[in-house]
Structure formats: structure tokens, C-alpha cells
Coordinates of C-alpha atoms in Angstrom, one line a residue:
M20 CA 76.4 108.0 64.1
A21 CA 78.0 106.0 61.4
R22 CA 79.2 102.5 61.9
P23 CA 81.6 100.3 59.9
T24 CA 79.7 98.2 57.3
A25 CA 80.7 95.9 54.5
D26 CA 81.1 99.0 52.2
G27 CA 84.8 99.3 53.0
P28 CA 87.4 99.9 55.7
H29 CA 87.1 103.1 57.8
L30 CA 89.8 105.3 59.3
S31 CA 90.1 105.2 63.0
T32 CA 92.2 107.3 65.4
P33 CA 92.5 105.9 69.0
P34 CA 90.9 109.3 70.3
R35 CA 89.0 77.5 106.0
G36 CA 89.9 77.5 110.0
E37 CA 87.8 80.2 111.6
D38 CA 85.0 80.8 114.1
V39 CA 81.6 81.3 112.6
H40 CA 78.8 83.0 114.7
S41 CA 75.2 83.1 113.5
F42 CA 72.5 85.4 114.6
H43 CA 69.0 84.8 113.4
G44 CA 67.1 87.9 114.3
A45 CA 67.5 87.3 118.1
A46 CA 70.4 89.7 118.4
P47 CA 71.2 91.5 121.6
R48 CA 69.1 94.5 120.2
S49 CA 67.0 94.8 117.1
C50 CA 64.4 97.2 115.8
L51 CA 62.4 98.0 112.7
G52 CA 63.3 101.0 110.5
R53 CA 66.5 102.7 109.4
A54 CA 66.2 105.4 112.0
C55 CA 67.2 103.0 114.7
V56 CA 70.8 102.6 113.2
V57 CA 71.1 106.2 112.4
L58 CA 70.5 107.3 115.9
L59 CA 73.1 104.9 117.2
L60 CA 75.7 106.4 115.0
V61 CA 75.2 110.0 116.1
G62 CA 78.1 111.6 117.9
L63 CA 80.9 109.3 116.7
G64 CA 84.3 111.0 116.4
P65 CA 86.7 110.8 113.5
P66 CA 88.2 107.4 112.5
T67 CA 91.0 106.2 114.6
W68 CA 92.1 103.2 112.6
A69 CA 95.7 102.0 112.9
D70 CA 98.2 103.8 110.8
A71 CA 99.0 102.2 107.5
G72 CA 102.1 99.9 107.7
D73 CA 104.0 98.0 105.1
P74 CA 102.3 97.6 101.7
M75 CA 100.4 94.5 101.0
T76 CA 102.0 91.6 99.1
F77 CA 100.4 89.5 96.4
T78 CA 101.7 86.2 95.2
D79 CA 100.8 84.5 91.8
V80 CA 99.6 81.1 92.9
T81 CA 97.8 80.2 89.6
E82 CA 99.9 77.1 88.8
S83 CA 99.8 75.5 92.3
S84 CA 96.1 76.3 92.7
G85 CA 95.0 74.1 89.8
I86 CA 93.4 76.9 87.9
A87 CA 94.5 76.4 84.3
F88 CA 92.4 78.7 82.2
Q89 CA 93.4 80.1 78.8
H90 CA 91.2 82.9 77.5
V91 CA 90.6 82.7 73.7
A92 CA 89.7 85.9 72.0
G93 CA 89.1 84.4 68.6
M94 CA 91.4 86.9 66.9
T95 CA 91.4 86.1 63.1
G96 CA 93.0 89.3 61.8
R97 CA 89.7 90.9 60.7
K98 CA 89.8 93.2 63.8
H99 CA 86.3 92.8 65.0
I100 CA 86.0 95.0 68.1
A101 CA 84.6 92.1 70.2
E102 CA 87.9 90.4 69.9
T103 CA 89.8 92.9 72.0
M104 CA 87.3 93.4 74.9
G105 CA 88.1 90.4 76.9
A106 CA 85.9 88.8 79.5
G107 CA 85.2 88.6 83.3
A108 CA 85.7 86.4 86.3
A109 CA 83.7 85.5 89.4
F110 CA 84.1 84.2 92.9
L111 CA 81.0 82.4 94.1
D112 CA 80.0 79.6 96.4
Y113 CA 78.1 77.5 93.9
D114 CA 78.0 74.3 96.1
G115 CA 77.1 76.0 99.3
D116 CA 80.0 74.6 101.4
G117 CA 81.1 78.0 102.7
D118 CA 84.2 78.6 100.6
L119 CA 84.7 80.4 97.3
D120 CA 84.7 78.7 94.0
A121 CA 85.8 80.4 90.8
Y122 CA 84.3 80.9 87.3
L123 CA 86.1 82.3 84.3
V124 CA 84.2 83.5 81.3
Q125 CA 85.3 82.4 77.9
S126 CA 84.9 84.3 74.7
G127 CA 86.1 81.8 72.1
F128 CA 85.2 82.5 68.4
L129 CA 82.6 84.7 67.0
P130 CA 79.4 83.0 65.6
D131 CA 80.3 83.1 62.0
E132 CA 83.7 81.5 62.6
R133 CA 82.8 79.2 65.5
P134 CA 84.4 75.7 65.2
P135 CA 82.7 72.6 66.6
D136 CA 85.1 72.5 69.5
N137 CA 84.6 76.2 70.5
P138 CA 86.1 76.6 73.9
G139 CA 83.8 77.4 76.9
G140 CA 84.1 79.0 80.3
A141 CA 85.3 77.1 83.3
L142 CA 83.9 76.5 86.8
Y143 CA 86.4 75.6 89.4
E144 CA 85.4 74.0 92.7
N145 CA 87.4 75.0 95.8
V146 CA 88.7 71.8 97.4
G147 CA 90.6 73.4 100.3
N148 CA 94.3 74.0 100.9
G149 CA 94.3 76.7 98.3
R150 CA 93.5 74.3 95.4
F151 CA 90.7 74.1 92.9
R152 CA 89.4 71.4 90.4
D153 CA 87.6 71.9 87.1
V154 CA 83.9 70.9 87.5
T155 CA 82.6 72.6 84.3
G156 CA 81.5 69.3 82.7
T157 CA 79.4 68.0 85.5
A158 CA 78.0 71.5 86.3
G159 CA 77.0 72.2 82.7
V160 CA 77.9 75.8 82.6
A161 CA 80.5 76.1 79.8
N162 CA 78.5 78.6 77.7
D163 CA 80.5 77.2 74.8
A164 CA 77.9 78.2 72.3
G165 CA 78.3 81.9 73.1
Y166 CA 81.0 84.6 72.8
G167 CA 81.3 85.3 76.5
M168 CA 81.8 88.7 78.1
G169 CA 80.5 89.1 81.6
I170 CA 79.1 87.3 84.6
A171 CA 76.7 88.1 87.4
V172 CA 76.0 85.8 90.3
A173 CA 73.1 85.7 92.9
D174 CA 70.3 83.6 94.2
Y175 CA 67.6 85.1 92.0
D176 CA 65.0 82.4 93.0
N177 CA 65.7 82.6 96.8
D178 CA 66.2 78.9 97.1
G179 CA 69.5 79.0 98.9
D180 CA 72.1 78.5 96.1
Q181 CA 73.9 80.7 93.7
D182 CA 72.8 81.1 90.1
I183 CA 74.9 82.3 87.2
Y184 CA 74.0 84.8 84.4
I185 CA 76.5 85.2 81.5
T186 CA 76.4 88.0 79.1
N187 CA 77.6 87.5 75.4
Y188 CA 78.1 89.1 72.1
G189 CA 74.8 87.6 71.2
P190 CA 72.1 86.0 73.4
N191 CA 72.8 86.0 77.2
V192 CA 72.4 82.8 79.3
L193 CA 70.8 82.2 82.7
Y194 CA 71.9 79.1 84.5
R195 CA 69.7 78.0 87.5
N196 CA 71.6 76.2 90.3
D197 CA 69.8 72.9 90.9
G198 CA 71.5 72.4 94.3
D199 CA 73.1 69.2 93.4
G200 CA 76.3 70.5 91.8
S201 CA 74.6 71.0 88.4
F202 CA 72.9 73.8 86.6
T203 CA 70.0 74.1 84.1
D204 CA 69.8 76.6 81.3
V205 CA 66.6 78.4 81.9
T206 CA 67.1 81.4 79.7
G207 CA 64.1 80.8 77.5
D208 CA 61.7 80.2 80.3
A209 CA 63.0 83.1 82.3
G210 CA 63.0 85.6 79.3
V211 CA 66.4 87.1 79.9
G212 CA 68.2 86.0 76.6
D213 CA 68.7 89.6 75.2
D214 CA 70.6 89.0 71.9
R215 CA 72.4 92.3 71.8
W216 CA 76.0 92.8 73.0
G217 CA 75.9 92.4 76.7
A218 CA 78.8 93.6 78.9
S219 CA 78.5 93.9 82.7
A220 CA 75.5 92.8 84.6
A221 CA 74.3 92.9 88.2
F222 CA 71.4 91.7 90.3
L223 CA 69.5 94.2 92.4
D224 CA 66.2 94.5 94.2
Y225 CA 65.1 97.9 92.7
D226 CA 61.5 97.6 93.9
A227 CA 62.3 96.2 97.4
D228 CA 59.9 93.2 97.0
G229 CA 62.4 90.7 98.2
L230 CA 63.0 89.4 94.6
L231 CA 66.3 90.0 92.8
D232 CA 65.9 91.9 89.5
L233 CA 68.6 92.0 86.8
F234 CA 70.3 94.9 85.0
V235 CA 72.4 94.4 81.9
A236 CA 74.7 97.1 80.4
N237 CA 74.9 96.7 76.6
Y238 CA 77.8 97.9 74.6
L239 CA 77.6 98.6 70.9
H240 CA 75.9 97.6 67.7
A241 CA 78.9 95.8 65.9
P242 CA 77.6 93.6 63.0
L243 CA 79.7 90.5 62.1
D244 CA 80.2 91.8 58.5
M245 CA 82.0 94.9 59.6
L246 CA 85.4 95.5 58.1
P247 CA 88.6 96.5 60.0
C248 CA 89.7 100.1 60.3
R249 CA 92.8 101.5 58.9
N250 CA 95.0 103.8 60.9
A251 CA 94.6 107.5 59.9
D252 CA 98.3 108.1 59.7
N253 CA 99.3 104.7 58.3
P254 CA 96.5 103.4 56.1
D255 CA 98.4 100.1 55.5
L256 CA 97.9 99.3 59.2
L257 CA 94.7 97.6 60.3
E258 CA 93.4 98.2 63.8
Y259 CA 90.4 97.9 65.9
C260 CA 87.8 100.6 65.1
H261 CA 87.2 103.3 67.6
P262 CA 84.0 103.0 69.7
R263 CA 82.6 106.2 68.4
L264 CA 82.3 104.7 65.0
F265 CA 79.5 102.5 66.3
E266 CA 76.0 103.1 67.4
G267 CA 75.2 102.8 71.0
V268 CA 72.8 100.2 72.4
G269 CA 70.2 100.6 75.1
D270 CA 70.7 98.8 78.4
V271 CA 68.0 96.5 79.9
L272 CA 66.3 96.1 83.3
Y273 CA 64.5 92.9 84.1
R274 CA 61.9 92.7 86.9
N275 CA 61.7 89.4 88.7
N276 CA 58.2 88.1 88.6
G277 CA 58.7 85.7 91.4
D278 CA 57.7 82.6 89.3
G279 CA 61.1 82.0 87.6
T280 CA 60.3 84.5 84.9
F281 CA 61.4 88.1 84.3
A282 CA 59.7 91.1 82.6
D283 CA 61.7 93.6 80.5
V284 CA 60.8 97.0 82.2
S285 CA 63.6 99.1 80.7
Q286 CA 61.3 101.6 78.9
S287 CA 58.8 102.0 81.8
A288 CA 61.6 102.2 84.3
G289 CA 63.4 104.9 82.4
V290 CA 66.8 103.2 82.0
V291 CA 67.1 103.3 78.2
N292 CA 69.6 105.8 76.6
P293 CA 70.3 104.0 73.3
L294 CA 72.0 107.0 71.4
E295 CA 74.4 107.7 74.3
G296 CA 74.8 104.2 75.8
R297 CA 78.0 102.3 75.3
G298 CA 77.9 100.5 78.6
L299 CA 80.8 98.4 79.8
G300 CA 80.8 98.7 83.6
V301 CA 77.9 98.6 86.2
A302 CA 77.9 99.3 89.9
I303 CA 74.8 99.3 92.0
A304 CA 74.4 100.9 95.4
D305 CA 72.4 103.3 97.4
Y306 CA 74.5 106.4 96.6
N307 CA 72.2 108.9 98.3
N308 CA 71.3 107.0 101.5
D309 CA 67.6 106.9 100.9
G310 CA 67.4 103.1 101.2
L311 CA 66.9 102.4 97.5
A312 CA 69.2 100.7 95.0
D313 CA 70.6 103.2 92.4
I314 CA 72.5 102.1 89.1
Y315 CA 75.7 103.6 87.8
V316 CA 76.8 102.7 84.2
A317 CA 80.3 103.5 82.9
N318 CA 80.1 104.2 79.2
D319 CA 82.8 104.0 76.7
T320 CA 83.7 107.6 75.3
T321 CA 80.2 109.0 76.2
R322 CA 78.9 110.4 79.5
N323 CA 78.1 108.0 82.2
F324 CA 74.6 107.3 83.6
L325 CA 73.5 107.5 87.3
Y326 CA 70.0 106.2 87.6
E327 CA 68.5 107.4 90.8
N328 CA 65.8 105.2 92.1
N329 CA 62.5 107.1 92.5
G330 CA 61.0 104.4 94.7
D331 CA 57.9 103.9 92.5
G332 CA 59.5 101.5 89.9
T333 CA 61.1 104.3 87.9
F334 CA 64.5 105.9 87.7
A335 CA 65.8 109.3 86.8
D336 CA 69.2 109.8 85.1
V337 CA 70.8 112.4 87.5
S338 CA 74.4 111.9 86.4
L339 CA 74.8 115.6 85.3
L340 CA 73.1 117.0 88.4
A341 CA 75.0 114.7 90.7
G342 CA 78.4 115.5 89.0
C343 CA 79.4 112.0 87.8
G344 CA 78.4 112.0 84.2
Y345 CA 81.7 113.6 83.1
N346 CA 85.1 114.1 84.8
G347 CA 85.9 117.4 86.6
M348 CA 86.9 119.0 83.2
G349 CA 83.5 118.3 81.7
L350 CA 84.8 115.6 79.4
P351 CA 83.4 112.1 78.7
E352 CA 85.9 109.3 79.2
G353 CA 86.4 105.7 78.0
G354 CA 84.7 104.0 81.0
M355 CA 85.3 100.3 81.7
G356 CA 85.4 99.2 85.3
V357 CA 83.5 100.8 88.2
D358 CA 83.0 100.4 92.0
F359 CA 81.4 102.0 95.0
G360 CA 83.2 102.2 98.4
D361 CA 83.3 104.6 101.4
I362 CA 86.9 105.7 101.1
D363 CA 86.8 108.4 103.7
D364 CA 84.4 106.7 106.3
D365 CA 81.8 109.5 106.2
G366 CA 78.9 107.1 105.6
W367 CA 78.5 108.0 101.9
L368 CA 79.6 105.7 99.1
D369 CA 82.3 107.2 96.8
L370 CA 82.9 106.0 93.3
I371 CA 85.8 104.9 90.9
S372 CA 85.5 104.7 87.2
V373 CA 88.6 103.5 85.3
H374 CA 89.5 104.6 81.8
S375 CA 91.6 104.4 78.6
T376 CA 95.2 105.5 78.0
T377 CA 95.7 109.2 78.1
E378 CA 92.8 109.5 80.5
T379 CA 93.2 109.3 84.2
N380 CA 91.0 106.9 86.3
T381 CA 88.4 109.2 87.9
L382 CA 87.7 109.1 91.6
Y383 CA 84.4 110.8 92.6
R384 CA 84.0 111.8 96.3
N385 CA 80.4 111.6 97.4
L386 CA 79.5 114.8 99.2
Q387 CA 76.2 113.8 100.6
G388 CA 74.5 112.8 97.3
Y389 CA 76.7 115.0 95.0
F390 CA 80.0 113.9 93.5
M391 CA 83.2 115.9 93.2
D392 CA 86.1 114.8 91.0
A393 CA 88.8 114.2 93.5
T394 CA 91.2 112.3 91.3
T395 CA 94.2 114.6 91.7
A396 CA 93.7 115.2 95.4
A397 CA 93.6 111.5 95.9
S398 CA 96.8 110.9 93.9
V399 CA 95.2 108.3 91.5
G400 CA 95.5 110.5 88.4
A401 CA 99.1 110.7 87.2
P402 CA 100.0 107.0 87.8
T403 CA 97.0 105.9 85.7
L404 CA 97.5 108.1 82.6
P405 CA 99.7 105.6 80.6
M406 CA 97.3 102.7 81.4
T407 CA 94.1 101.4 79.9
A408 CA 92.2 100.1 83.0
F409 CA 89.4 97.5 83.2
G410 CA 88.8 95.5 86.4
T411 CA 88.9 97.5 89.6
D412 CA 87.7 97.2 93.2
F413 CA 87.9 99.1 96.6
A414 CA 89.0 96.6 99.3
D415 CA 91.0 96.8 102.5
F416 CA 93.8 94.5 101.3
D417 CA 96.1 95.1 104.2
N418 CA 93.3 95.2 106.9
D419 CA 94.5 98.5 108.4
G420 CA 90.9 99.8 108.3
I421 CA 91.4 102.0 105.2
L422 CA 90.1 101.0 101.8
D423 CA 92.8 100.4 99.1
L424 CA 92.3 100.2 95.3
F425 CA 93.2 97.5 92.8
V426 CA 93.3 98.1 89.1
V427 CA 93.8 95.6 86.2
N428 CA 95.3 97.1 83.0
G429 CA 95.7 96.3 79.4
H430 CA 95.5 98.2 76.1
V431 CA 92.8 97.6 73.5
Q432 CA 94.9 98.1 70.4
D433 CA 97.2 95.2 69.8
V434 CA 99.2 97.3 67.4
I435 CA 99.6 100.2 69.8
E436 CA 103.4 99.8 70.0
L437 CA 103.6 100.4 66.3
L438 CA 101.6 103.6 66.6
N439 CA 103.1 105.1 69.8
D440 CA 106.2 103.8 71.5
A441 CA 105.1 105.4 74.8
Y442 CA 102.4 102.7 75.3
T443 CA 102.3 98.9 75.4
Y444 CA 99.6 96.4 74.7
P445 CA 100.2 94.3 77.8
Q446 CA 100.5 96.5 80.8
R447 CA 101.2 96.2 84.6
D448 CA 98.4 96.0 87.1
Q449 CA 98.4 98.5 89.9
V450 CA 97.5 98.6 93.6
F451 CA 97.0 101.8 95.5
R452 CA 97.2 101.8 99.4
G453 CA 94.7 104.0 101.1
V454 CA 96.4 106.4 103.4
G455 CA 93.4 108.0 105.0
G456 CA 91.1 110.9 104.2
G457 CA 90.3 109.5 100.8
A458 CA 93.9 109.6 99.5
F459 CA 96.0 106.8 98.0
E460 CA 99.6 106.0 97.2
D461 CA 100.8 103.7 94.3
V462 CA 102.5 100.8 96.1
S463 CA 102.5 98.5 93.1
S464 CA 106.3 98.2 92.8
Q465 CA 106.5 97.2 96.5
S466 CA 103.7 94.6 96.4
G467 CA 105.3 91.6 94.8
P468 CA 107.0 90.5 91.6
Y469 CA 103.7 90.2 89.9
F470 CA 103.4 93.9 89.4
S471 CA 106.5 94.0 87.3
E472 CA 104.9 91.7 84.8
R473 CA 102.7 92.8 81.9
H474 CA 99.3 91.3 80.9
V475 CA 96.4 92.3 78.8
G476 CA 94.2 92.6 81.8
R477 CA 90.4 92.7 81.6
G478 CA 88.0 91.3 84.2
A479 CA 88.8 90.9 87.9
A480 CA 87.0 89.2 90.9
F481 CA 87.8 90.0 94.5
G482 CA 87.3 87.7 97.5
D483 CA 89.0 85.7 100.3
Y484 CA 89.2 82.3 98.5
D485 CA 91.6 80.7 101.1
D486 CA 89.5 82.1 104.1
D487 CA 92.6 83.4 105.9
G488 CA 91.0 86.9 106.4
D489 CA 92.3 89.0 103.5
V490 CA 91.0 89.8 100.0
D491 CA 92.6 87.9 97.1
V492 CA 92.2 88.6 93.3
L493 CA 91.3 86.5 90.3
V494 CA 92.3 88.2 87.0
S495 CA 91.0 87.4 83.6
N496 CA 93.4 88.4 80.8
S497 CA 92.5 88.8 77.1
N498 CA 93.9 85.9 75.0
Q499 CA 96.2 84.9 77.8
P500 CA 96.0 82.7 80.9
A501 CA 94.0 83.8 84.0
V502 CA 96.0 84.6 87.2
L503 CA 95.1 84.0 90.8
L504 CA 96.8 86.3 93.2
R505 CA 97.0 85.3 96.8
N506 CA 97.1 88.1 99.3
D507 CA 99.9 87.5 101.8
G508 CA 100.1 89.5 104.9
G509 CA 96.8 91.2 105.2
S510 CA 95.5 88.7 107.8
E511 CA 98.3 89.7 110.1
R512 CA 95.9 92.5 111.3
S513 CA 92.5 92.0 112.8
W514 CA 89.5 91.5 110.6
L515 CA 85.8 90.6 110.6
R516 CA 83.8 88.8 107.9
V517 CA 80.1 89.5 107.8
I518 CA 77.5 87.4 105.9
V519 CA 73.9 88.7 105.8
E520 CA 71.0 86.5 105.0
G521 CA 67.6 88.0 104.0
S522 CA 64.1 86.7 104.9
V523 CA 61.7 89.5 103.9
S524 CA 64.6 91.0 101.8
N525 CA 66.3 88.9 99.1
R526 CA 68.1 85.8 100.4
D527 CA 71.6 87.1 99.5
G528 CA 71.0 90.3 101.3
I529 CA 72.1 92.4 98.3
G530 CA 71.6 96.0 99.1
A531 CA 72.0 95.5 102.8
R532 CA 74.2 98.1 104.7
V533 CA 76.6 97.0 107.4
H534 CA 78.3 99.3 109.9
V535 CA 81.2 98.1 112.0
T536 CA 82.4 100.2 115.0
T537 CA 85.6 99.6 116.9
A538 CA 87.9 101.9 118.9
G539 CA 85.5 104.8 118.3
A540 CA 85.6 104.5 114.5
T541 CA 82.9 103.2 112.2
R542 CA 83.2 101.8 108.7
M543 CA 80.4 101.1 106.4
A544 CA 80.0 98.7 103.4
E545 CA 77.1 97.6 101.3
V546 CA 76.4 94.1 99.9
Q547 CA 76.8 94.6 96.2
S548 CA 76.3 92.6 93.0
G549 CA 78.4 93.7 90.0
S550 CA 81.2 96.3 89.9
S551 CA 84.6 95.8 88.5
Y552 CA 84.5 94.9 84.8
C553 CA 82.2 92.1 83.6
S554 CA 82.9 90.3 86.9
A555 CA 81.3 89.2 90.2
S556 CA 83.1 89.3 93.6
D557 CA 82.5 87.7 96.9
R558 CA 79.3 89.1 98.4
R559 CA 80.6 88.4 101.9
L560 CA 81.8 91.6 103.5
L561 CA 85.4 91.7 104.9
F562 CA 86.3 94.5 107.2
G563 CA 89.9 95.3 108.1
L564 CA 90.2 96.2 111.8
G565 CA 93.7 97.3 112.2
D566 CA 95.0 96.5 115.7
A567 CA 91.5 96.2 117.3
T568 CA 90.8 93.3 119.6
R569 CA 87.1 93.7 119.8
V570 CA 84.2 94.9 117.7
E571 CA 82.1 97.3 119.9
R572 CA 79.1 97.2 117.6
L573 CA 77.9 95.8 114.4
D574 CA 74.7 97.2 112.7
V575 CA 72.9 95.7 109.8
T576 CA 70.1 97.3 107.7
W577 CA 68.4 95.2 105.1
P578 CA 66.6 96.6 102.0
S579 CA 63.3 96.0 103.8
G580 CA 64.4 98.6 106.4
R581 CA 64.7 96.0 109.2
T582 CA 67.8 96.4 111.3
V583 CA 69.9 94.4 113.8
E584 CA 72.5 95.6 116.2
L585 CA 75.1 93.3 117.7
I586 CA 77.2 94.1 120.7
D587 CA 80.8 92.7 121.1
A588 CA 81.1 90.8 117.8
P589 CA 84.3 88.7 117.6
V590 CA 87.4 89.6 115.5
N591 CA 89.2 87.2 113.2
G592 CA 86.1 85.3 112.4
T593 CA 82.8 85.2 110.6
V594 CA 79.4 86.5 111.8
V595 CA 76.3 85.4 110.0
V596 CA 73.4 87.7 110.6
S597 CA 69.9 86.8 109.5
E598 CA 67.1 89.3 108.9
P599 CA 64.4 89.3 111.7

């Protein structure tokens, strides 16, 4: 494939207050092995969750929250493709006080034009009552020497606090949490400073040794001396070059050695597809219910990758066999954000991949290890055609027991309105309410004034920052201020928050499966790292329970295979379950 060089321009056509209950392996019943939980679930009838009621409502509380973050894209007029990709956001508990803090990744200026006062990312401490304060300076995590893209958060060294990995256009950075409110840059010692263009990243324990490994999706080879592209129909108009004009870049998998260092095992593990890879989104989950962590990569304009974990340290790319490499028409799409979630409560994780304008977002139903394009049947196709989508997540925003879908939108061509008056550069975000059976309805226009506003949306993190029992959203916009959306009304229904802590498994419990049974219905969720676009969300699992007044049973299965069953868990509170 050709890529733009210094030879000349190229033509491009845009083709707090709750009860917390802790269980430390001494639950009412526990056993070893996944079969224990499987047997307990046999014979359950169809879901009987409460009927969907009024749509959820989101309120823009950015100003009152104290979050004052302005993303800088470093746009200089030369149309380097990095300038239009935006950056991610994260919800994390960096200080271990039990509530969610926030991090916003900053891009700034590219290395060859970086000023001495290049802006950096921002870490905000949650101080309660819905407010945050900027603690970036004392924490030492600004990443102001990099052109920031994505963020992954996890306790990679199992010491009880959350560490931060930031991907850049250029060398990535690993910040180790020192447990005293500050971080140390340990990139060099850890060996994870890949200097290619990193996008989304996620932690996982692919070899089930109790240590979190790291996967990074790389995007393109886009040298700094590239020249802008000229529009094919209007050569006087400069625009961002189409991704197909660039060479793809292989992704990278790092194995955690357990001594603070990592080893690049990308080749031996079989996760390198450099000619096809243009990775932007990553979601990691056990898609085929075999107890192993699998990797899904959303690629921009080329087929997506589904790396099935073979259980011996290697992966096999099964995206074509599994039916999720292309859409239902056999076409590659401009993949950005991704997420796994069990939208039909059948115990198999379904998949959303969101895409560019003129392409629908694609919803893949998981049919026991094989995927079917269910976009049209789920009613998420037509409303998404005019949009360019990035951040996304399945979550039960109204706590009715059915997963909903949030999508953050914004075009990539800042001159799109000069090229086609049917599209806009800033766009409206969208929220789809789950109506049962894996179907959705677009309720954006009913969900608050925010959805009538237009932004150049990119990353999005999801989590209950005010601990009121419903999922809120932190949105990162390209070259615009970030937005904090408070979910108002979801907590009027019953809910249950579940925190899992590993002992033999990784401390964060990433990869653990949780089943919640109430009123004869069971929902399942998996503790994930990654998903959305270049972002990291709350690893605590929040289950909407509709009108339920009690949880009949809660089952947890860790990556080690150990299981715990709890009887009569409380509603409207938090349960902490430790691995036996």
C-alpha cells in the first residue's frame, strides 16, 4: 500500500452513602471449578425483568463538577491524520478510597511542533458531593511529552492500587501507582514503551497465571513529514488523508513476567497482522465460554480480528470463521469503538462495533460462539448511518434489567460540511434503550438537552462516579472541552454493585464472570479492561434489577476457575467478593 510522503500531496476520497458487604471466600456455598456454577444455572426460565419505563435522563454537570479539561489536537493546517483522531478518558480509583476518579488523555502538539509548554493529560480526584479537583501535578501523570491517544488502567503488579498505561503517537508510557497519591514512570524498566502509533489498550490475563498482561492495538504508519491530501473533486481543498493510503501496523501483546517487567510475545502468540491491522478499538472477553480471555480488535477500513485463546500461550484469528471480521454484507468497515455485553441474557457475550459515516454501527449477536450481524433486527442501523461513532458501551443506564447502548459521535473530516451538506463535523451523541430480546430504540431526543448539542466526540468512559447506583458517562471531545454526564433517574430502580477481588487470579479480577439471579431471571457480566474507544471504564459491575427487592443468588467465577455462590445478596448496595 502506498502512503503519503514528502513527494507531494495525494488525492483522497472519504471512501457515596450505601451498604457495602464483603465476602472473603467464606460465602454460604463455594466450590472449585466452573462446572459448579453451570449446574446451578440449569433450568432457569426466560428473563422476567421489569418492563422498560421512561427513558433515562443525562445532565451535563461538567462545570459544577470541577472538571475543566480542554482537549488540544495540535491542528496546524498541515492535516496530519493524528490531529483528527482525538483521545480517551478513564474512570479509576487511583487513591483507593472507594470512589471513582477521572483521567482525561491529552494529545497536544506533534513532536516536530511541540512547544515547551505542551499541554498534558489531567487526573481529577473525586472529593465527594459530585465534585473533582485536579491533582495531576502531585500525581505526576501528565504525559505532556507525548501525543496522547488512549488509556488502560489496572493493578498490573497486584499491589492493591491502580496503575495507568497511556498510548501515544510515539512511545507509550506506563505509570506505576506508588500508593501515596503519586506515580512513577517505569516504562523503560517495564519494557512497554512501543514507539509506534498506539490507540486502544487493555489489560488481560491471557495465560491465567494471575498476572495481568497488556495488549495494545496500533493504528497506522503515518510519518511526520507526510503532506496533506487534496480532495479528489476539489483539488484546492486540503483534507485528512484516507486511512487506506497508509500502511497498517502490527499490534503488540506483552506478557507480564511478574517482576515488574514485560516480554513482547506478539509473534509467538500469533497476534500480529501488520498488513491488515489498522487497530483503533480493543475489547477483551471470553466470547466462547471456555474460560479463557479472547481479544477483539476493531480495524479502520479493514477486516476486524478476533483472536481466540488456544490456552497454550497462543491465539488463532477466527474472525472469519466466527462471523465478525466483516459485516453481514461481507464488507469491512471503519471500526473505532467496541464493547462486549450479553444483550439477550442467554449467557453469551454479544458485540458492538461502531463505525464511520455512511456505515451503520454493527451489532453482532453471539450464537454460542458464532456471531450473526443483527444490526437491522436490533434497530441500531438506520439511526447510526449519518454518524461517525467512536466511544461506546453496553450498560443498563435505567436499571430495568436490560442493557442499553451509548454512542459518542463526531466526524473525522473538519471540512466535511464543504464536501457534503448532509453531514456535519460535530455531531450528536446517541443513547439506545434496550427493549428486550436484543433489540433497542433510539431515545436520544428524550434523554436530556445534551443530546441536541453537537460535539466532535471521541473517547468515553462509563462508571458510577457519584455512587448513586446508576452509570454516568465521561466524554472526551476532539479539540473541545470534555463533558461529564450525570445519569439522573436510573437509581430509582433497584440495583446491585459487585466488586471482585482476586487472590490466585489477578487482584482486579479482570476476566471474572458474575451471574446475578433475581425473580427467576439471570444476568451475566464479565469484568473487563478496555472497550469503548481509547478509554477505560469502571471495573466494578453494576447490575440493574428493575423492581426486584432481593437477589436470590449471585455466582462469581474467577479466571482461575474458582467459584463462589452467595445466597440472598442485598439490593441497592455493594457486595465485595474475594476469591477463595
